[in-house]
Every structure is written in structure tokens, then in C-alpha cells.
Amino acid sequence: MQYNPGWNNSSVNLLHVRAVGPGDTLHYIWSSIGAPAVLLVATASRSSALRINWTQLLSPAPAGAIWIDPPSSVVYSAAVVFTKVFEYSEAKMLEELFYPTYDLSDFSWESINHTLNHTALTAEFTGIPATDPSGSFSNGSVAFRVTAYEASGRDRPLPSLLHTANSSKVEFVLAGVAPRGNGSRFVLEVATVEETGVAQKLRSVRSIDDEYTPTIFEMLSLVAESQNDSSTLSFLQWKATAYGSQTPRREDGIQCRSRGLQAANWTLPASSIVHAYFGEGVGSTYTISAINISFGGEDGKVYQEKRYLSWSALLGFGQPPKDTFSPLVISIMAVALGTPLAMLLVGSCMVLFAQRKRYSEYEPIN
């Protein structure tokens, strides 16, 4: 993990996470320059390196300021941008009353240098609006917590996401922000940037097993598929829940819904690292998709009471991890289904044996 490689000023944040495999390298470039975003770049070289022209990156025209050396080693690249936070409440007749939008590209972000943990492979981007007329952020903030992984495993805190070494986690946290209405609900807008020939698809998988995330039976994945061979290139995966506590428990769950995936026909908000890497072709040569993820219960009062919301998602390369039944659940199912079947077989055998014994005492008349 490298913080602002080649730049000694901590007034801006750029975090480079580099994972080297047997014959390839995965690059994650996180930044809060402009809207918070992450570049995902996979290369076919163990020695590929990130290059940054900092003067150009921080200029009004950053196109071409970020590249991977050698450029020929890049086999896939994409970006995920966290663009806006919406706040709304339901008025009469089920109408939604929206308040002024929080544009994350207009936020002021603290230096992540003091949160960077090279042992735990974590960092935290924390920000507040540059201007806050309503005073909602007087005691609050928005944060994006980043975690990298060296091996496969499962997170301990809920929602206990299953991860691999090809993935990283991002946690969106809304803490202490005063809601502007009774029963306010919040929506996070997430945009993706993909190369031509790659399409985004939203998948929903339901399971009867909620062993690791109690009461949550749905997993959602936003996958990038190649239109040529239908192979999955990258993903953003999350459980259909958020939590209202720093130490989440089942009772702290907050309802999480996804409001459809759409092709974005609007201009991507200022995100310097996206334009710096993809150039001016964003929105023409490269396609932009967007999805809204909303948080709030039926009455919308969960956040009102606790003033805390956290939502975790996994992102990475290749197929998203798939949960399978653990040995414990398989054993329970075997006992639950096997015991009645065994009793039925034993009972049938006893009835047949009793009937045979009963009629075996008689001799035929003829």
C-alpha cells in the first residue's frame, strides 16, 4: 500500500494498493480527488507499475496524468465512483420529498495518512461538505473505509462478507449527520466506468442459509461482463442490509434496496483519477452506468434514532465469491431431513414384518 506515491503533500489523497500474483498484478487506486473513486486495473506482468504526473493530475485538465507502465501489460481496467448522497422523506400520498443533494465531489476530505494501517491493510477517507448551509454536518461526516486482503477468508463483523485475495472491501459510513426531516432516508449513488464491449449486469441471489448474516437471505452483485465471451471481469457485491451501529448486531439491521441499474446519460461528476486515467473518452469511448442504493426501514426512523449507518461492499476482479453451505448447516439439514425418513423406513419395515408374522400362523384350507 502506497500513499501519494511520488508526492510529499498530504493535502490530497491517493492510495495505491498493489497485489502481485504468480504472473500478474492487480492495481487498486483509491482517491478522494474530486468524487471518491477507485480504479481497478489488471495487468499480465508481475512488474507493472503505477505512474503519476502530479502536476497534471492536480490541474484543470488531468487527462493522461495516470497510467500503468508498461501500457501493453494492461488486460482490463474499470472504475467505480461514489458520486452523490441523496436524502428524502415520504410526504403525504406516498410522495417522496427530496432535500438538496450532497455532491461528494464538493466535499472536503481529511488526510488518510493518520488512518493508514499497513498491517491491517486499511485506510479511511473522511469528508464533510465544503459548504453546509443546513448545519447537518456540524457533528457528522461521510467516510469510505477501505480494506485490502492478502488471502481468502470471511470478515468477522456483520455482514461477514466472504472475500478472496482478488478483492477489496469498501464500507460507506454516515455518522452523526443530522437528518433534515422526520424519518429521513438516504440513498448512495454509485457509478461505474467500463471499456467498450463490457456491459454491467445486476444479479440477485437468494439463499435459505443466513448463518453468517442472520435474517438476510439476499446477495446482490453488479458484474461487468464481456459481450464477446460472457466472462465476468469485475464485480461489486453486497448483502441486502446496512447497520446502525459501529459494532453491528442482528437487531441493528437497516433495510437496503437497489433502485435499478441504468445507463448514465449525464456527465460524470468531477473525478480527477477517472479522467486522468481514461482521458476525455469517459462517456463516449467508455460507458457509464449508475445504480442507487437506498437505506432505511419502512418508517425510516432507524437512522433518526442512532445517527449511524454503515454499508459494506466487496469489489474485485473475476467472479464474485459464492457462499456455500457450511458443514454445520449441512449436518443440521441431514439430521432434520434424514430423521423423519429413517423413522418412516423403520416404521414401514415393522408394519410389514407384523403383517407377515400374523398371517404365517394359518395353514391353507385346501
Short mmCIF file of C-alpha atoms in Angstrom, two decimals:
data_model
loop_
_atom_site.label_atom_id
_atom_site.label_comp_id
_atom_site.label_asym_id
_atom_site.label_seq_id
_atom_site.Cartn_x
_atom_site.Cartn_y
_atom_site.Cartn_z
CA MET A 1 0.00 0.00 0.00
CA GLN A 2 1.41 3.38 -1.04
CA TYR A 3 0.08 6.78 -0.01
CA ASN A 4 0.53 9.56 -2.59
CA PRO A 5 3.45 7.81 -4.36
CA GLY A 6 5.90 10.42 -5.64
CA TRP A 7 4.17 13.30 -3.84
CA ASN A 8 5.06 14.63 -0.37
CA ASN A 9 1.99 16.81 0.18
CA SER A 10 -0.87 15.33 2.23
CA SER A 11 -3.47 17.90 1.14
CA VAL A 12 -4.85 15.35 -1.34
CA ASN A 13 -5.45 11.61 -1.02
CA LEU A 14 -4.37 8.86 -3.39
CA LEU A 15 -3.88 5.30 -2.14
CA HIS A 16 -2.29 2.67 -4.39
CA VAL A 17 -2.86 -0.97 -3.42
CA ARG A 18 -0.76 -3.38 -5.47
CA ALA A 19 -1.30 -7.16 -5.34
CA VAL A 20 1.31 -9.28 -7.13
CA GLY A 21 0.43 -12.79 -8.27
CA PRO A 22 2.48 -15.57 -9.93
CA GLY A 23 2.24 -13.94 -13.35
CA ASP A 24 0.09 -10.85 -12.98
CA THR A 25 -0.58 -7.76 -10.88
CA LEU A 26 -3.81 -6.20 -9.64
CA HIS A 27 -3.87 -2.45 -9.03
CA TYR A 28 -6.42 -0.61 -6.90
CA ILE A 29 -6.06 3.19 -6.99
CA TRP A 30 -8.33 4.88 -4.42
CA SER A 31 -8.66 8.64 -4.29
CA SER A 32 -10.80 11.48 -2.94
CA ILE A 33 -9.52 13.96 -5.52
CA GLY A 34 -12.88 15.02 -6.88
CA ALA A 35 -15.57 12.45 -6.16
CA PRO A 36 -14.32 9.41 -4.17
CA ALA A 37 -13.37 6.72 -6.68
CA VAL A 38 -11.31 3.61 -7.25
CA LEU A 39 -9.56 2.48 -10.43
CA LEU A 40 -9.29 -1.27 -10.96
CA VAL A 41 -6.50 -2.29 -13.32
CA ALA A 42 -5.39 -5.87 -14.03
CA THR A 43 -2.07 -6.48 -15.81
CA ALA A 44 -0.33 -9.54 -17.20
CA SER A 45 3.02 -8.57 -15.68
CA ARG A 46 4.46 -9.01 -12.18
CA SER A 47 6.49 -5.82 -12.60
CA SER A 48 3.81 -3.41 -13.85
CA ALA A 49 3.95 -0.08 -12.01
CA LEU A 50 1.73 2.94 -11.42
CA ARG A 51 2.94 6.24 -12.87
CA ILE A 52 1.53 9.64 -11.90
CA ASN A 53 2.20 13.11 -13.26
CA TRP A 54 1.12 15.02 -10.16
CA THR A 55 1.31 18.48 -11.70
CA GLN A 56 -1.03 17.42 -14.47
CA LEU A 57 -3.28 15.40 -12.12
CA LEU A 58 -3.97 18.45 -9.96
CA SER A 59 -4.51 20.73 -12.95
CA PRO A 60 -7.90 21.53 -14.55
CA ALA A 61 -7.01 19.12 -17.42
CA PRO A 62 -5.84 15.86 -15.77
CA ALA A 63 -6.32 13.57 -18.81
CA GLY A 64 -3.31 11.28 -19.19
CA ALA A 65 -1.85 12.04 -15.75
CA ILE A 66 -2.21 8.42 -14.54
CA TRP A 67 -1.01 5.34 -16.44
CA ILE A 68 0.39 1.86 -15.92
CA ASP A 69 3.89 1.08 -17.12
CA PRO A 70 4.25 -0.78 -19.45
CA PRO A 71 0.87 0.12 -21.01
CA SER A 72 0.88 -3.09 -23.07
CA SER A 73 0.61 -5.17 -19.88
CA VAL A 74 -2.91 -3.88 -19.08
CA VAL A 75 -5.56 -6.51 -19.80
CA TYR A 76 -8.55 -4.87 -18.11
CA SER A 77 -9.40 -1.58 -16.44
CA ALA A 78 -12.54 -0.10 -14.89
CA ALA A 79 -13.60 2.43 -12.26
CA VAL A 80 -16.19 2.77 -9.51
CA VAL A 81 -17.19 6.29 -8.47
CA PHE A 82 -19.25 7.26 -5.42
CA THR A 83 -20.93 10.35 -6.76
CA LYS A 84 -23.78 11.60 -4.56
CA VAL A 85 -25.77 11.09 -1.38
CA PHE A 86 -29.49 11.86 -1.57
CA GLU A 87 -31.75 12.47 1.41
CA TYR A 88 -35.53 12.24 1.21
CA SER A 89 -38.62 11.66 3.31
CA GLU A 90 -42.08 10.45 2.36
CA ALA A 91 -44.75 13.11 2.35
CA LYS A 92 -48.49 12.56 2.13
CA MET A 93 -49.88 10.33 -0.64
CA LEU A 94 -46.57 8.40 -0.67
CA GLU A 95 -44.77 11.24 -2.42
CA GLU A 96 -41.02 11.50 -1.88
CA LEU A 97 -39.70 14.87 -0.73
CA PHE A 98 -36.03 15.25 -1.69
CA TYR A 99 -33.70 17.67 0.06
CA PRO A 100 -30.69 19.36 -1.63
CA THR A 101 -28.25 16.70 -2.80
CA TYR A 102 -24.87 16.10 -1.19
CA ASP A 103 -22.43 16.07 -4.13
CA LEU A 104 -19.38 14.13 -2.91
CA SER A 105 -17.12 15.86 -5.43
CA ASP A 106 -17.70 19.09 -3.47
CA PHE A 107 -16.63 17.62 -0.13
CA SER A 108 -13.50 18.47 1.80
CA TRP A 109 -11.57 15.30 2.69
CA GLU A 110 -9.18 14.75 5.57
CA SER A 111 -5.74 13.25 5.00
CA ILE A 112 -5.82 9.45 5.24
CA ASN A 113 -2.18 9.39 6.33
CA HIS A 114 -3.11 9.04 10.02
CA THR A 115 -5.64 6.24 9.31
CA LEU A 116 -3.43 4.18 7.03
CA ASN A 117 -2.62 0.82 8.64
CA HIS A 118 -0.05 -1.22 6.69
CA THR A 119 -0.53 -4.23 8.97
CA ALA A 120 -4.32 -4.46 8.78
CA LEU A 121 -4.25 -3.12 5.19
CA THR A 122 -6.91 -0.50 5.94
CA ALA A 123 -7.45 3.24 5.39
CA GLU A 124 -10.31 5.68 5.84
CA PHE A 125 -11.41 8.63 3.70
CA THR A 126 -13.46 11.05 5.84
CA GLY A 127 -15.13 14.16 4.47
CA ILE A 128 -17.63 16.94 5.08
CA PRO A 129 -19.27 19.37 2.62
CA ALA A 130 -17.20 22.41 1.69
CA THR A 131 -20.33 24.45 2.47
CA ASP A 132 -23.02 23.31 4.92
CA PRO A 133 -25.91 25.82 4.99
CA SER A 134 -28.21 23.49 6.96
CA GLY A 135 -25.57 22.66 9.58
CA SER A 136 -26.29 18.93 9.21
CA PHE A 137 -22.58 18.11 9.27
CA SER A 138 -21.70 20.19 12.34
CA ASN A 139 -21.12 16.95 14.27
CA GLY A 140 -21.10 14.44 11.44
CA SER A 141 -19.20 13.15 8.44
CA VAL A 142 -19.21 10.77 5.49
CA ALA A 143 -16.49 8.12 5.33
CA PHE A 144 -15.29 5.41 2.98
CA ARG A 145 -13.26 2.72 4.77
CA VAL A 146 -11.03 0.64 2.53
CA THR A 147 -9.69 -2.85 3.31
CA ALA A 148 -7.34 -4.96 1.18
CA TYR A 149 -6.90 -8.72 1.55
CA GLU A 150 -3.88 -10.99 1.21
CA ALA A 151 -5.83 -14.28 1.25
CA SER A 152 -9.31 -15.77 1.16
CA GLY A 153 -11.47 -15.59 4.26
CA ARG A 154 -14.55 -14.07 5.83
CA ASP A 155 -14.99 -10.80 7.70
CA ARG A 156 -15.92 -11.14 11.35
CA PRO A 157 -18.16 -8.05 11.66
CA LEU A 158 -21.58 -8.25 10.05
CA PRO A 159 -22.45 -8.69 7.22
CA SER A 160 -19.50 -11.14 7.29
CA LEU A 161 -18.69 -10.90 3.58
CA LEU A 162 -16.73 -13.77 2.03
CA HIS A 163 -13.64 -12.46 0.24
CA THR A 164 -10.65 -13.63 -1.81
CA ALA A 165 -7.18 -12.22 -2.42
CA ASN A 166 -8.54 -10.79 -5.70
CA SER A 167 -10.93 -8.46 -3.87
CA SER A 168 -11.07 -5.47 -1.55
CA LYS A 169 -13.80 -4.07 0.70
CA VAL A 170 -15.25 -0.59 0.91
CA GLU A 171 -17.51 0.50 3.76
CA PHE A 172 -19.72 3.56 3.37
CA VAL A 173 -20.33 5.23 6.76
CA LEU A 174 -22.71 8.07 7.59
CA ALA A 175 -22.05 9.12 11.20
CA GLY A 176 -23.53 11.95 13.25
CA VAL A 177 -25.11 13.72 10.27
CA ALA A 178 -28.32 15.44 11.38
CA PRO A 179 -31.29 14.46 9.17
CA ARG A 180 -33.20 17.33 7.58
CA GLY A 181 -36.61 15.73 8.00
CA ASN A 182 -38.60 13.35 10.17
CA GLY A 183 -37.89 9.80 9.09
CA SER A 184 -35.25 10.79 6.53
CA ARG A 185 -33.83 8.08 4.33
CA PHE A 186 -30.56 8.16 2.46
CA VAL A 187 -29.50 6.99 -0.99
CA LEU A 188 -25.92 6.44 -2.24
CA GLU A 189 -25.37 6.85 -5.97
CA VAL A 190 -22.66 4.59 -7.42
CA ALA A 191 -21.37 4.96 -10.99
CA THR A 192 -19.17 2.58 -12.97
CA VAL A 193 -16.90 3.24 -15.94
CA GLU A 194 -16.24 0.38 -18.37
CA GLU A 195 -14.44 -0.10 -21.65
CA THR A 196 -16.33 -0.61 -24.91
CA GLY A 197 -17.57 -4.19 -25.22
CA VAL A 198 -18.17 -4.58 -21.48
CA ALA A 199 -21.67 -4.46 -20.02
CA GLN A 200 -22.82 -4.13 -16.41
CA LYS A 201 -25.48 -6.51 -15.07
CA LEU A 202 -27.22 -6.60 -11.69
CA ARG A 203 -27.66 -10.06 -10.19
CA SER A 204 -29.70 -11.09 -7.17
CA VAL A 205 -29.10 -14.44 -5.48
CA ARG A 206 -31.33 -15.71 -2.70
CA SER A 207 -30.45 -18.49 -0.29
CA ILE A 208 -32.15 -20.25 2.62
CA ASP A 209 -28.87 -20.07 4.54
CA ASP A 210 -28.45 -16.97 6.74
CA GLU A 211 -25.82 -18.49 9.03
CA TYR A 212 -23.30 -15.66 8.61
CA THR A 213 -25.76 -12.77 8.16
CA PRO A 214 -28.86 -13.55 10.25
CA THR A 215 -32.26 -12.73 8.70
CA ILE A 216 -30.64 -11.65 5.38
CA PHE A 217 -31.23 -14.08 2.53
CA GLU A 218 -30.27 -11.95 -0.49
CA MET A 219 -26.89 -11.19 -2.06
CA LEU A 220 -26.59 -8.63 -4.86
CA SER A 221 -23.77 -8.30 -7.37
CA LEU A 222 -23.04 -5.70 -10.01
CA VAL A 223 -20.88 -7.62 -12.51
CA ALA A 224 -19.01 -6.44 -15.59
CA GLU A 225 -19.35 -8.99 -18.38
CA SER A 226 -17.52 -9.13 -21.67
CA GLN A 227 -20.02 -9.07 -24.53
CA ASN A 228 -17.73 -11.26 -26.62
CA ASP A 229 -17.41 -14.34 -24.42
CA SER A 230 -19.73 -13.51 -21.44
CA SER A 231 -16.83 -13.85 -19.00
CA THR A 232 -17.06 -11.85 -15.76
CA LEU A 233 -14.27 -9.28 -15.49
CA SER A 234 -15.02 -7.45 -12.24
CA PHE A 235 -17.74 -7.10 -9.63
CA LEU A 236 -19.25 -5.05 -6.83
CA GLN A 237 -21.02 -7.33 -4.33
CA TRP A 238 -23.08 -6.60 -1.20
CA LYS A 239 -25.66 -8.08 1.14
CA ALA A 240 -29.13 -6.53 1.16
CA THR A 241 -28.58 -4.84 4.51
CA ALA A 242 -26.87 -1.96 6.28
CA TYR A 243 -26.31 -1.49 10.00
CA GLY A 244 -26.93 1.26 12.54
CA SER A 245 -24.07 0.55 14.94
CA GLN A 246 -20.26 0.56 14.98
CA THR A 247 -20.41 -2.95 16.44
CA PRO A 248 -23.31 -4.32 14.37
CA ARG A 249 -25.70 -6.96 15.64
CA ARG A 250 -28.74 -8.52 14.03
CA GLU A 251 -31.10 -6.05 15.69
CA ASP A 252 -29.10 -3.12 14.23
CA GLY A 253 -30.05 -4.03 10.67
CA ILE A 254 -31.25 -1.31 8.29
CA GLN A 255 -33.16 -2.20 5.15
CA CYS A 256 -31.12 -1.85 1.96
CA ARG A 257 -32.62 -1.71 -1.53
CA SER A 258 -31.18 -1.29 -5.02
CA ARG A 259 -33.05 1.04 -7.34
CA GLY A 260 -32.20 -0.47 -10.70
CA LEU A 261 -29.17 -0.22 -12.96
CA GLN A 262 -29.28 2.43 -15.65
CA ALA A 263 -27.05 3.67 -18.42
CA ALA A 264 -25.95 7.10 -17.27
CA ASN A 265 -26.69 9.74 -19.89
CA TRP A 266 -25.35 12.51 -17.69
CA THR A 267 -21.82 13.81 -17.41
CA LEU A 268 -19.75 12.07 -14.76
CA PRO A 269 -19.05 14.49 -11.89
CA ALA A 270 -15.52 15.70 -11.36
CA SER A 271 -13.35 12.73 -10.51
CA SER A 272 -9.77 13.51 -11.32
CA ILE A 273 -8.38 9.99 -11.24
CA VAL A 274 -11.07 8.66 -13.61
CA HIS A 275 -10.45 11.40 -16.17
CA ALA A 276 -6.72 11.19 -15.51
CA TYR A 277 -6.63 7.50 -16.46
CA PHE A 278 -9.38 7.13 -19.08
CA GLY A 279 -8.92 10.57 -20.64
CA GLU A 280 -11.62 12.61 -22.33
CA GLY A 281 -13.33 9.49 -23.69
CA VAL A 282 -15.35 8.99 -20.49
CA GLY A 283 -18.99 8.95 -21.56
CA SER A 284 -18.23 8.32 -25.25
CA THR A 285 -15.48 5.74 -25.75
CA TYR A 286 -16.16 4.39 -22.27
CA THR A 287 -19.63 3.63 -20.96
CA ILE A 288 -21.03 4.88 -17.65
CA SER A 289 -23.68 3.05 -15.64
CA ALA A 290 -25.23 4.08 -12.35
CA ILE A 291 -27.19 2.46 -9.54
CA ASN A 292 -28.85 3.95 -6.46
CA ILE A 293 -28.65 2.07 -3.17
CA SER A 294 -31.17 3.23 -0.57
CA PHE A 295 -31.11 2.73 3.19
CA GLY A 296 -34.00 2.89 5.63
CA GLY A 297 -36.75 0.81 7.21
CA GLU A 298 -40.43 1.03 6.45
CA ASP A 299 -40.80 4.03 8.76
CA GLY A 300 -37.36 5.49 8.05
CA LYS A 301 -36.65 6.11 11.74
CA VAL A 302 -33.67 3.80 12.28
CA TYR A 303 -31.08 6.43 11.38
CA GLN A 304 -33.10 9.13 13.18
CA GLU A 305 -32.56 7.27 16.47
CA LYS A 306 -28.93 6.17 16.15
CA ARG A 307 -27.37 8.72 13.78
CA TYR A 308 -25.15 5.99 12.36
CA LEU A 309 -25.27 3.98 9.13
CA SER A 310 -22.73 1.61 7.62
CA TRP A 311 -22.94 -0.35 4.36
CA SER A 312 -20.24 -2.75 3.18
CA ALA A 313 -19.46 -3.93 -0.34
CA LEU A 314 -16.81 -6.13 -1.88
CA LEU A 315 -15.16 -5.24 -5.19
CA GLY A 316 -12.58 -7.07 -7.21
CA PHE A 317 -11.65 -8.98 -10.33
CA GLY A 318 -13.19 -12.12 -11.84
CA GLN A 319 -16.23 -13.91 -10.46
CA PRO A 320 -17.68 -12.69 -7.15
CA PRO A 321 -17.26 -15.14 -4.25
CA LYS A 322 -20.15 -17.57 -3.73
CA ASP A 323 -21.36 -18.66 -0.33
CA THR A 324 -21.87 -22.39 0.18
CA PHE A 325 -23.49 -24.35 2.98
CA SER A 326 -21.09 -24.84 5.88
CA PRO A 327 -20.56 -28.34 7.39
CA LEU A 328 -22.67 -27.25 10.37
CA VAL A 329 -25.65 -26.34 8.19
CA ILE A 330 -25.24 -29.50 6.11
CA SER A 331 -25.23 -31.59 9.30
CA ILE A 332 -28.35 -29.87 10.62
CA MET A 333 -30.15 -30.36 7.29
CA ALA A 334 -29.08 -34.01 7.17
CA VAL A 335 -30.46 -34.63 10.66
CA ALA A 336 -33.64 -32.64 10.01
CA LEU A 337 -34.39 -34.41 6.73
CA GLY A 338 -32.81 -37.77 7.49
CA THR A 339 -34.51 -38.47 10.84
CA PRO A 340 -38.11 -38.44 9.52
CA LEU A 341 -37.05 -40.54 6.53
CA ALA A 342 -35.33 -43.08 8.78
CA MET A 343 -38.38 -43.25 11.05
CA LEU A 344 -40.62 -43.78 8.02
CA LEU A 345 -38.47 -46.64 6.75
CA VAL A 346 -38.23 -48.31 10.15
CA GLY A 347 -41.98 -47.95 10.70
CA SER A 348 -42.77 -49.43 7.27
CA CYS A 349 -40.48 -52.39 7.92
CA MET A 350 -42.13 -53.04 11.32
CA VAL A 351 -45.63 -52.97 9.80
CA LEU A 352 -44.67 -55.36 7.04
CA PHE A 353 -42.98 -57.68 9.50
CA ALA A 354 -46.01 -57.64 11.81
CA GLN A 355 -48.39 -58.41 8.97
CA ARG A 356 -46.26 -61.28 7.75
CA LYS A 357 -45.97 -62.77 11.24
CA ARG A 358 -49.74 -62.51 11.80
CA TYR A 359 -50.77 -64.49 8.70
CA SER A 360 -47.93 -67.01 8.89
CA GLU A 361 -49.75 -68.90 11.77
CA TYR A 362 -52.52 -70.15 9.44
CA GLU A 363 -52.42 -73.08 7.02
CA PRO A 364 -54.29 -73.04 3.73
CA ILE A 365 -57.66 -74.83 3.85
CA ASN A 366 -57.13 -76.58 0.54
#
